[in-house]
C-alpha cells in the first residue's frame, strides 16, 4: 500500500515521525526542520478525514522517564504547524483510551517512546559480559513485541515517516509493522522521497556519476567508498582523509590528521579504483595552517609535501579546480563530508568549490544528493540548500543505505 492510494477516511493512523528536534535550555525548539518534514504525511491523513496518533523519540533517555526529553514540550509547536489542537498522551504505552476516543480530524501525540527500554529493545542495567545477558536480551525481545503490539492496537494503519531512525530495528520503526498487513502499512512522503533519492544514486544512475567523499577519516567511510566503487565514474576523496592517502604514497603530511594504521587501506582503495576504471580524484595541493584555528597562518603547499609543524586544513586552488571539473559535467552527484575544516570561515574554500560545482551541475539537469551531517551543515552555511536536488534528513540511515545495507524500517514495510 502507498500513502497516495490508501483511504484514510474514518481510519486511525499511527505515524512514526522523527520529532527529535533540538531544544534550548527553556525547552524552546531551535530548529523545526524535522517537524516541517513530516507535515505532508500528517496533513494527508487529516485532510482525508482520518485521525492521527503521532509517535517519536527525543534524545537518549535510555529507557527511563526524563522530563528533559518530554515531547510535551513540542505539543504547541506541532499544533500550530498542523493547524489543529493536539492532545497529549503522557504515557505512550497507556494511551489506549485516548486513542480509542479520537474522532476524524483529531490528533494525539504520544510521550517519548524511548522512556521505555522496549522501544530500542536493549536490556538495561546488565553488561554484555554478564552470563545472564543472553537471557535478558531474549526477555527484552519478548517485551519489545508486547510493547509494539500495544502501540499497534491504537490504530488501523501504520505509517513510517522517520527516515532518521530507519536503520534501527526498534519497536516503533520496525517491529510494530508485524501487526499490520500489507494493505495497512506504508511509508510516509518523507520516507518515499528519501528512498527515491537513494535509488537515484544506487540504481537509477544517469552518467557520469561523481561521488565526493570527504570528512575527517577514511576508516568511517570505507563501507561507502567500497560500495560506490562499482557505481561511480569519478570518485573525489577530500577533507582530512586525504592526508592518509598522501602519506601512503610516501608524502610528508606534517601534523595533518592521518590514520597511520590505514595506509594499506588507502593504497588498496587506489588499486581498486584503477582496476575498476574509476577516475579517483585526490587533492594535489592544500591550504596548510600552523595551528588548528581560524586565525592560523597559512600557506599553499603540495598535498604530499607539508612542512613539519603545519597541517592541511583545506583544499588548495589547483585541487579546487580539479574537483570542480569532475563535478560540473556530472549527471548524478553524491556528496558526503566536507572538503576542509568548513567550521572555520577561513577554510571553507574547498567545500565551497564543491558546493558551487554541484549547484552548477544541478542547474544543468544533474541529480544531486547531499547527505550525512556535516555536508548538510556545509550547504546550509553557504545558503545553497535550494540549489541542490535533495538534502537527506538521515545521517546514519543515509550512510547505511548508501553502503548498500537493507534498512530495517523500510524492509518491515516493503518486505
Ligand atoms: P566526518 O564526520 O568524518 O564526515 O568529518 C567531518 C569533519 O571533518 C568536519 O568537522 C570537518 O571539520 C573535518 N575535516 C575536514 N577536513 C579536515 C582536515 N583537513 N583536517 C581536520 N579535520 C577536517
GROMACS .gro file of C-alpha atoms and ligand atoms in nm:
model
  438
    1UNK     CA    1   0.000   0.000   0.000
    2UNK     CA    2   0.117   0.355  -0.059
    3UNK     CA    3   0.018   0.675   0.116
    4UNK     CA    4  -0.133   0.805  -0.207
    5UNK     CA    5  -0.357   0.504  -0.266
    6UNK     CA    6  -0.464   0.443   0.093
    7UNK     CA    7  -0.808   0.563   0.204
    8UNK     CA    8  -0.783   0.734   0.541
    9UNK     CA    9  -1.144   0.848   0.590
   10UNK     CA   10  -1.275   0.717   0.922
   11UNK     CA   11  -0.946   0.540   0.993
   12UNK     CA   12  -0.689   0.592   1.265
   13UNK     CA   13  -0.330   0.608   1.151
   14UNK     CA   14  -0.032   0.575   1.384
   15UNK     CA   15   0.262   0.760   1.233
   16UNK     CA   16   0.626   0.720   1.340
   17UNK     CA   17   0.791   1.055   1.281
   18UNK     CA   18   1.130   1.194   1.379
   19UNK     CA   19   1.047   1.482   1.613
   20UNK     CA   20   1.388   1.461   1.777
   21UNK     CA   21   1.422   1.838   1.746
   22UNK     CA   22   1.688   2.045   1.922
   23UNK     CA   23   1.559   2.242   2.223
   24UNK     CA   24   1.720   2.532   2.409
   25UNK     CA   25   1.751   2.542   2.790
   26UNK     CA   26   1.394   2.670   2.818
   27UNK     CA   27   1.255   2.384   2.614
   28UNK     CA   28   1.203   2.600   2.304
   29UNK     CA   29   1.260   2.444   1.964
   30UNK     CA   30   1.569   2.591   1.795
   31UNK     CA   31   1.528   2.416   1.458
   32UNK     CA   32   1.189   2.283   1.345
   33UNK     CA   33   1.307   2.126   1.016
   34UNK     CA   34   1.208   1.778   1.132
   35UNK     CA   35   0.855   1.881   1.224
   36UNK     CA   36   0.809   2.057   0.893
   37UNK     CA   37   0.946   1.750   0.715
   38UNK     CA   38   0.665   1.530   0.849
   39UNK     CA   39   0.380   1.771   0.775
   40UNK     CA   40   0.285   1.646   0.425
   41UNK     CA   41   0.221   1.296   0.562
   42UNK     CA   42   0.035   1.415   0.872
   43UNK     CA   43  -0.180   1.658   0.674
   44UNK     CA   44  -0.265   1.394   0.415
   45UNK     CA   45  -0.425   1.175   0.685
   46UNK     CA   46  -0.615   1.464   0.842
   47UNK     CA   47  -0.728   1.617   0.511
   48UNK     CA   48  -0.879   1.285   0.410
   49UNK     CA   49  -1.081   1.254   0.729
   50UNK     CA   50  -0.855   1.026   0.929
   51UNK     CA   51  -0.740   1.058   1.289
   52UNK     CA   52  -0.372   1.074   1.382
   53UNK     CA   53  -0.164   0.916   1.653
   54UNK     CA   54   0.186   1.059   1.630
   55UNK     CA   55   0.484   0.887   1.791
   56UNK     CA   56   0.852   0.977   1.812
   57UNK     CA   57   1.163   0.957   2.024
   58UNK     CA   58   1.356   1.254   2.155
   59UNK     CA   59   1.714   1.244   2.276
   60UNK     CA   60   1.862   0.948   2.459
   61UNK     CA   61   1.668   0.896   2.784
   62UNK     CA   62   1.792   0.532   2.786
   63UNK     CA   63   1.465   0.368   2.880
   64UNK     CA   64   1.382   0.600   3.170
   65UNK     CA   65   1.132   0.884   3.212
   66UNK     CA   66   1.321   1.214   3.192
   67UNK     CA   67   1.136   1.546   3.176
   68UNK     CA   68   1.422   1.698   2.977
   69UNK     CA   69   1.325   1.476   2.685
   70UNK     CA   70   0.948   1.503   2.718
   71UNK     CA   71   0.757   1.554   2.394
   72UNK     CA   72   0.506   1.761   2.592
   73UNK     CA   73   0.745   2.048   2.518
   74UNK     CA   74   0.661   2.040   2.148
   75UNK     CA   75   0.282   1.996   2.163
   76UNK     CA   76   0.211   2.364   2.092
   77UNK     CA   77   0.456   2.379   1.802
   78UNK     CA   78   0.309   2.067   1.640
   79UNK     CA   79  -0.042   2.201   1.692
   80UNK     CA   80   0.048   2.535   1.538
   81UNK     CA   81   0.207   2.371   1.234
   82UNK     CA   82  -0.080   2.127   1.179
   83UNK     CA   83  -0.340   2.396   1.240
   84UNK     CA   84  -0.543   2.176   1.480
   85UNK     CA   85  -0.530   2.117   1.857
   86UNK     CA   86  -0.301   1.831   1.959
   87UNK     CA   87  -0.385   1.609   2.257
   88UNK     CA   88  -0.101   1.460   2.456
   89UNK     CA   89  -0.072   1.107   2.597
   90UNK     CA   90   0.176   1.128   2.890
   91UNK     CA   91   0.248   0.754   2.878
   92UNK     CA   92   0.293   0.609   2.530
   93UNK     CA   93   0.214   0.255   2.646
   94UNK     CA   94  -0.108   0.353   2.823
   95UNK     CA   95  -0.276   0.558   2.553
   96UNK     CA   96  -0.541   0.305   2.452
   97UNK     CA   97  -0.837   0.500   2.584
   98UNK     CA   98  -0.725   0.834   2.442
   99UNK     CA   99  -0.661   0.669   2.105
  100UNK     CA  100  -1.000   0.494   2.106
  101UNK     CA  101  -1.175   0.824   2.173
  102UNK     CA  102  -1.013   1.002   1.877
  103UNK     CA  103  -1.254   1.128   1.612
  104UNK     CA  104  -1.185   1.211   1.248
  105UNK     CA  105  -0.950   1.511   1.221
  106UNK     CA  106  -0.821   1.476   1.579
  107UNK     CA  107  -0.458   1.431   1.678
  108UNK     CA  108  -0.291   1.255   1.969
  109UNK     CA  109   0.083   1.289   2.033
  110UNK     CA  110   0.238   1.010   2.240
  111UNK     CA  111   0.509   1.075   2.501
  112UNK     CA  112   0.869   0.988   2.410
  113UNK     CA  113   0.888   0.622   2.306
  114UNK     CA  114   1.238   0.588   2.448
  115UNK     CA  115   1.109   0.635   2.804
  116UNK     CA  116   1.052   0.260   2.763
  117UNK     CA  117   1.360   0.038   2.708
  118UNK     CA  118   1.135  -0.179   2.491
  119UNK     CA  119   1.149   0.086   2.217
  120UNK     CA  120   1.517   0.018   2.144
  121UNK     CA  121   1.491  -0.341   2.266
  122UNK     CA  122   1.822  -0.343   2.453
  123UNK     CA  123   1.832  -0.492   2.803
  124UNK     CA  124   1.913  -0.223   3.061
  125UNK     CA  125   2.133  -0.246   3.369
  126UNK     CA  126   2.317  -0.558   3.255
  127UNK     CA  127   2.658  -0.580   3.100
  128UNK     CA  128   2.719  -0.770   2.775
  129UNK     CA  129   2.985  -0.975   2.954
  130UNK     CA  130   2.734  -1.091   3.220
  131UNK     CA  131   2.645  -1.462   3.173
  132UNK     CA  132   2.278  -1.367   3.219
  133UNK     CA  133   2.293  -1.117   2.930
  134UNK     CA  134   2.160  -1.353   2.660
  135UNK     CA  135   1.861  -1.445   2.876
  136UNK     CA  136   1.793  -1.076   2.947
  137UNK     CA  137   1.817  -0.999   2.576
  138UNK     CA  138   1.570  -1.274   2.493
  139UNK     CA  139   1.327  -1.149   2.759
  140UNK     CA  140   1.363  -0.793   2.627
  141UNK     CA  141   1.283  -0.905   2.272
  142UNK     CA  142   0.963  -1.060   2.404
  143UNK     CA  143   0.859  -0.746   2.591
  144UNK     CA  144   0.952  -0.540   2.285
  145UNK     CA  145   0.695  -0.744   2.090
  146UNK     CA  146   0.432  -0.675   2.357
  147UNK     CA  147   0.516  -0.303   2.356
  148UNK     CA  148   0.491  -0.294   1.974
  149UNK     CA  149   0.160  -0.479   1.986
  150UNK     CA  150   0.024  -0.220   2.231
  151UNK     CA  151   0.125   0.067   2.003
  152UNK     CA  152  -0.025  -0.115   1.704
  153UNK     CA  153  -0.354  -0.164   1.890
  154UNK     CA  154  -0.415   0.212   1.886
  155UNK     CA  155  -0.467   0.234   1.510
  156UNK     CA  156  -0.590   0.075   1.187
  157UNK     CA  157  -0.297   0.189   0.975
  158UNK     CA  158   0.079   0.223   1.038
  159UNK     CA  159   0.291   0.480   0.856
  160UNK     CA  160   0.667   0.511   0.896
  161UNK     CA  161   0.795   0.858   0.807
  162UNK     CA  162   1.107   0.863   1.026
  163UNK     CA  163   1.399   0.814   0.787
  164UNK     CA  164   1.649   0.923   1.054
  165UNK     CA  165   1.580   0.604   1.252
  166UNK     CA  166   1.511   0.370   0.958
  167UNK     CA  167   1.844   0.194   1.016
  168UNK     CA  168   1.730   0.085   1.363
  169UNK     CA  169   1.517  -0.220   1.433
  170UNK     CA  170   1.317  -0.056   1.708
  171UNK     CA  171   0.960  -0.123   1.826
  172UNK     CA  172   0.809   0.180   1.653
  173UNK     CA  173   1.029   0.171   1.342
  174UNK     CA  174   1.015  -0.197   1.251
  175UNK     CA  175   0.864  -0.447   1.499
  176UNK     CA  176   0.524  -0.275   1.502
  177UNK     CA  177   0.489  -0.340   1.128
  178UNK     CA  178   0.439  -0.711   1.204
  179UNK     CA  179   0.098  -0.626   1.347
  180UNK     CA  180  -0.036  -0.471   1.026
  181UNK     CA  181  -0.100  -0.649   0.696
  182UNK     CA  182   0.047  -0.518   0.370
  183UNK     CA  183  -0.267  -0.314   0.294
  184UNK     CA  184  -0.242  -0.129   0.623
  185UNK     CA  185   0.122  -0.022   0.643
  186UNK     CA  186   0.319   0.217   0.427
  187UNK     CA  187   0.600   0.468   0.404
  188UNK     CA  188   0.521   0.835   0.455
  189UNK     CA  189   0.606   1.102   0.198
  190UNK     CA  190   0.938   1.196   0.356
  191UNK     CA  191   1.047   0.833   0.358
  192UNK     CA  192   0.934   0.788  -0.001
  193UNK     CA  193   1.144   1.088  -0.106
  194UNK     CA  194   1.449   0.959   0.079
  195UNK     CA  195   1.413   0.611  -0.071
  196UNK     CA  196   1.377   0.762  -0.418
  197UNK     CA  197   1.686   0.982  -0.366
  198UNK     CA  198   1.896   0.684  -0.258
  199UNK     CA  199   1.763   0.485  -0.553
  200UNK     CA  200   1.873   0.764  -0.788
  201UNK     CA  201   2.234   0.725  -0.677
  202UNK     CA  202   2.242   0.348  -0.633
  203UNK     CA  203   2.037   0.209  -0.921
  204UNK     CA  204   1.870   0.468  -1.137
  205UNK     CA  205   2.204   0.633  -1.223
  206UNK     CA  206   2.246   0.889  -1.502
  207UNK     CA  207   2.608   0.918  -1.614
  208UNK     CA  208   2.860   1.047  -1.549
  209UNK     CA  209   2.824   0.982  -1.176
  210UNK     CA  210   3.056   1.174  -0.943
  211UNK     CA  211   3.072   1.099  -0.571
  212UNK     CA  212   3.250   1.335  -0.336
  213UNK     CA  213   3.354   1.174  -0.010
  214UNK     CA  214   3.512   1.397   0.250
  215UNK     CA  215   3.530   1.435   0.624
  216UNK     CA  216   3.796   1.353   0.872
  217UNK     CA  217   3.866   0.981   0.840
  218UNK     CA  218   3.882   0.719   0.569
  219UNK     CA  219   3.804   0.445   0.825
  220UNK     CA  220   3.448   0.568   0.886
  221UNK     CA  221   3.375   0.596   0.513
  222UNK     CA  222   3.528   0.275   0.384
  223UNK     CA  223   3.199   0.083   0.355
  224UNK     CA  224   3.051   0.356   0.138
  225UNK     CA  225   3.363   0.405  -0.071
  226UNK     CA  226   3.371   0.033  -0.146
  227UNK     CA  227   3.005   0.018  -0.241
  228UNK     CA  228   3.035   0.327  -0.461
  229UNK     CA  229   3.342   0.195  -0.639
  230UNK     CA  230   3.121  -0.033  -0.850
  231UNK     CA  231   2.890   0.251  -0.946
  232UNK     CA  232   3.071   0.582  -0.993
  233UNK     CA  233   3.268   0.724  -1.283
  234UNK     CA  234   3.452   0.981  -1.070
  235UNK     CA  235   3.535   0.944  -0.702
  236UNK     CA  236   3.663   1.256  -0.532
  237UNK     CA  237   3.825   1.196  -0.192
  238UNK     CA  238   3.876   1.514   0.006
  239UNK     CA  239   3.898   1.659   0.356
  240UNK     CA  240   4.106   1.514   0.636
  241UNK     CA  241   4.115   1.162   0.487
  242UNK     CA  242   4.329   1.294   0.201
  243UNK     CA  243   4.639   1.301   0.421
  244UNK     CA  244   4.621   0.929   0.490
  245UNK     CA  245   4.644   0.882   0.113
  246UNK     CA  246   4.928   1.137   0.079
  247UNK     CA  247   5.126   0.959   0.350
  248UNK     CA  248   5.052   0.618   0.197
  249UNK     CA  249   5.202   0.744  -0.129
  250UNK     CA  250   5.522   0.835   0.052
  251UNK     CA  251   5.445   1.201   0.113
  252UNK     CA  252   5.500   1.408   0.425
  253UNK     CA  253   5.189   1.543   0.594
  254UNK     CA  254   5.323   1.744   0.890
  255UNK     CA  255   5.069   1.743   1.173
  256UNK     CA  256   4.770   1.684   0.941
  257UNK     CA  257   4.506   1.438   1.055
  258UNK     CA  258   4.631   1.100   0.936
  259UNK     CA  259   4.532   0.742   1.015
  260UNK     CA  260   4.870   0.572   1.032
  261UNK     CA  261   4.709   0.227   1.054
  262UNK     CA  262   4.505   0.285   0.737
  263UNK     CA  263   4.790   0.344   0.491
  264UNK     CA  264   4.747  -0.001   0.334
  265UNK     CA  265   4.375   0.057   0.312
  266UNK     CA  266   4.436   0.381   0.125
  267UNK     CA  267   4.666   0.206  -0.122
  268UNK     CA  268   4.414  -0.074  -0.176
  269UNK     CA  269   4.140   0.183  -0.249
  270UNK     CA  270   4.367   0.339  -0.511
  271UNK     CA  271   4.439  -0.001  -0.666
  272UNK     CA  272   4.071  -0.096  -0.671
  273UNK     CA  273   3.978   0.231  -0.840
  274UNK     CA  274   4.238   0.164  -1.108
  275UNK     CA  275   4.120  -0.194  -1.161
  276UNK     CA  276   3.759  -0.083  -1.193
  277UNK     CA  277   3.832   0.210  -1.424
  278UNK     CA  278   3.709   0.466  -1.169
  279UNK     CA  279   3.864   0.812  -1.201
  280UNK     CA  280   3.991   0.866  -0.847
  281UNK     CA  281   4.046   1.236  -0.783
  282UNK     CA  282   4.275   1.324  -0.493
  283UNK     CA  283   4.392   1.672  -0.400
  284UNK     CA  284   4.726   1.788  -0.540
  285UNK     CA  285   4.769   2.092  -0.317
  286UNK     CA  286   4.631   2.210   0.015
  287UNK     CA  287   4.600   2.509   0.240
  288UNK     CA  288   4.828   2.429   0.534
  289UNK     CA  289   4.798   2.606   0.868
  290UNK     CA  290   5.043   2.643   1.156
  291UNK     CA  291   4.769   2.564   1.410
  292UNK     CA  292   4.418   2.421   1.418
  293UNK     CA  293   4.243   2.757   1.432
  294UNK     CA  294   4.061   3.000   1.209
  295UNK     CA  295   4.329   3.265   1.257
  296UNK     CA  296   4.628   3.041   1.190
  297UNK     CA  297   4.897   3.147   0.943
  298UNK     CA  298   4.854   2.965   0.613
  299UNK     CA  299   5.044   2.865   0.303
  300UNK     CA  300   4.954   2.664  -0.006
  301UNK     CA  301   5.175   2.357  -0.042
  302UNK     CA  302   5.168   2.030  -0.240
  303UNK     CA  303   4.936   1.778  -0.070
  304UNK     CA  304   5.226   1.535  -0.013
  305UNK     CA  305   5.482   1.789   0.093
  306UNK     CA  306   5.354   1.958   0.406
  307UNK     CA  307   5.627   2.107   0.625
  308UNK     CA  308   5.684   1.986   0.980
  309UNK     CA  309   5.454   2.170   1.225
  310UNK     CA  310   5.194   2.253   0.958
  311UNK     CA  311   4.864   2.077   0.889
  312UNK     CA  312   4.639   2.064   0.583
  313UNK     CA  313   4.301   2.216   0.668
  314UNK     CA  314   4.157   2.288   0.325
  315UNK     CA  315   4.188   2.204  -0.045
  316UNK     CA  316   4.431   2.420  -0.242
  317UNK     CA  317   4.343   2.624  -0.556
  318UNK     CA  318   4.458   2.362  -0.811
  319UNK     CA  319   4.269   2.093  -0.625
  320UNK     CA  320   3.953   2.303  -0.619
  321UNK     CA  321   3.969   2.330  -0.997
  322UNK     CA  322   4.026   1.956  -1.035
  323UNK     CA  323   3.724   1.886  -0.813
  324UNK     CA  324   3.504   2.136  -0.998
  325UNK     CA  325   3.591   1.976  -1.332
  326UNK     CA  326   3.494   1.630  -1.212
  327UNK     CA  327   3.165   1.762  -1.075
  328UNK     CA  328   3.040   2.013  -1.329
  329UNK     CA  329   2.975   1.767  -1.615
  330UNK     CA  330   2.822   1.501  -1.391
  331UNK     CA  331   2.459   1.395  -1.421
  332UNK     CA  332   2.443   1.219  -1.085
  333UNK     CA  333   2.619   1.357  -0.778
  334UNK     CA  334   2.651   1.237  -0.422
  335UNK     CA  335   2.827   1.449  -0.160
  336UNK     CA  336   2.910   1.329   0.188
  337UNK     CA  337   3.168   1.502   0.404
  338UNK     CA  338   3.330   1.847   0.375
  339UNK     CA  339   3.650   1.917   0.179
  340UNK     CA  340   3.812   2.106   0.466
  341UNK     CA  341   3.751   2.234   0.816
  342UNK     CA  342   3.448   2.431   0.695
  343UNK     CA  343   3.353   2.529   1.051
  344UNK     CA  344   3.643   2.781   1.031
  345UNK     CA  345   3.544   3.059   0.788
  346UNK     CA  346   3.899   3.080   0.653
  347UNK     CA  347   3.900   2.714   0.549
  348UNK     CA  348   3.574   2.688   0.357
  349UNK     CA  349   3.712   2.739   0.005
  350UNK     CA  350   3.739   2.367  -0.078
  351UNK     CA  351   3.388   2.287   0.039
  352UNK     CA  352   3.259   2.598  -0.130
  353UNK     CA  353   3.419   2.495  -0.462
  354UNK     CA  354   3.247   2.157  -0.429
  355UNK     CA  355   2.911   2.318  -0.345
  356UNK     CA  356   2.940   2.571  -0.631
  357UNK     CA  357   3.019   2.299  -0.883
  358UNK     CA  358   2.729   2.087  -0.757
  359UNK     CA  359   2.493   2.383  -0.789
  360UNK     CA  360   2.615   2.444  -1.146
  361UNK     CA  361   2.570   2.078  -1.244
  362UNK     CA  362   2.227   2.071  -1.082
  363UNK     CA  363   2.122   2.378  -1.279
  364UNK     CA  364   2.231   2.182  -1.590
  365UNK     CA  365   2.000   1.893  -1.505
  366UNK     CA  366   2.207   1.670  -1.276
  367UNK     CA  367   2.051   1.494  -0.977
  368UNK     CA  368   2.247   1.590  -0.666
  369UNK     CA  369   2.207   1.424  -0.327
  370UNK     CA  370   2.370   1.579  -0.023
  371UNK     CA  371   2.368   1.380   0.296
  372UNK     CA  372   2.526   1.284   0.620
  373UNK     CA  373   2.551   1.555   0.883
  374UNK     CA  374   2.841   1.782   0.802
  375UNK     CA  375   2.790   1.827   0.428
  376UNK     CA  376   2.431   1.928   0.504
  377UNK     CA  377   2.561   2.179   0.763
  378UNK     CA  378   2.804   2.300   0.498
  379UNK     CA  379   2.539   2.357   0.230
  380UNK     CA  380   2.324   2.536   0.488
  381UNK     CA  381   2.617   2.753   0.598
  382UNK     CA  382   2.661   2.861   0.235
  383UNK     CA  383   2.286   2.923   0.199
  384UNK     CA  384   2.275   2.691  -0.102
  385UNK     CA  385   2.014   2.437   0.009
  386UNK     CA  386   1.779   2.535  -0.273
  387UNK     CA  387   2.048   2.485  -0.539
  388UNK     CA  388   2.080   2.109  -0.499
  389UNK     CA  389   1.829   1.837  -0.583
  390UNK     CA  390   1.787   1.671  -0.247
  391UNK     CA  391   1.921   1.708   0.106
  392UNK     CA  392   1.876   1.393   0.310
  393UNK     CA  393   1.734   1.415   0.662
  394UNK     CA  394   1.905   1.092   0.763
  395UNK     CA  395   2.263   1.086   0.892
  396UNK     CA  396   2.342   0.726   0.983
  397UNK     CA  397   2.040   0.593   0.793
  398UNK     CA  398   2.153   0.753   0.469
  399UNK     CA  399   2.510   0.632   0.509
  400UNK     CA  400   2.394   0.275   0.575
  401UNK     CA  401   2.161   0.288   0.275
  402UNK     CA  402   2.446   0.402   0.052
  403UNK     CA  403   2.668   0.129   0.190
  404UNK     CA  404   2.407  -0.100   0.037
  405UNK     CA  405   2.261  -0.221   0.367
  406UNK     CA  406   1.892  -0.304   0.395
  407UNK     CA  407   1.728  -0.060   0.638
  408UNK     CA  408   1.501  -0.246   0.887
  409UNK     CA  409   1.247   0.039   0.888
  410UNK     CA  410   1.198   0.007   0.515
  411UNK     CA  411   1.222  -0.371   0.498
  412UNK     CA  412   0.948  -0.400   0.765
  413UNK     CA  413   0.707  -0.232   0.526
  414UNK     CA  414   0.829  -0.327   0.182
  415UNK     CA  415   0.948  -0.678   0.274
  416LIG     P1  416   3.307   1.331   0.922
  416LIG     O1  417   3.229   1.337   1.049
  416LIG     O2  418   3.405   1.217   0.916
  416LIG     O3  419   3.223   1.344   0.799
  416LIG     O4  420   3.403   1.458   0.928
  416LIG     C1  421   3.355   1.588   0.928
  416LIG     C2  422   3.459   1.674   0.994
  416LIG     O5  423   3.580   1.661   0.923
  416LIG     C3  424   3.425   1.821   0.996
  416LIG     O6  425   3.406   1.861   1.128
  416LIG     C4  426   3.548   1.886   0.936
  416LIG     O7  427   3.591   2.000   1.006
  416LIG     C5  428   3.652   1.778   0.947
  416LIG     N1  429   3.761   1.796   0.849
  416LIG     C6  430   3.751   1.814   0.718
  416LIG     N2  431   3.873   1.834   0.664
  416LIG     C7  432   3.961   1.829   0.765
  416LIG     C8  433   4.103   1.843   0.773
  416LIG     N3  434   4.175   1.868   0.665
  416LIG     N4  435   4.161   1.834   0.894
  416LIG     C9  436   4.087   1.808   1.004
  416LIG     N5  437   3.953   1.793   1.003
  416LIG    C10  438   3.891   1.802   0.884
   0.00000   0.00000   0.00000
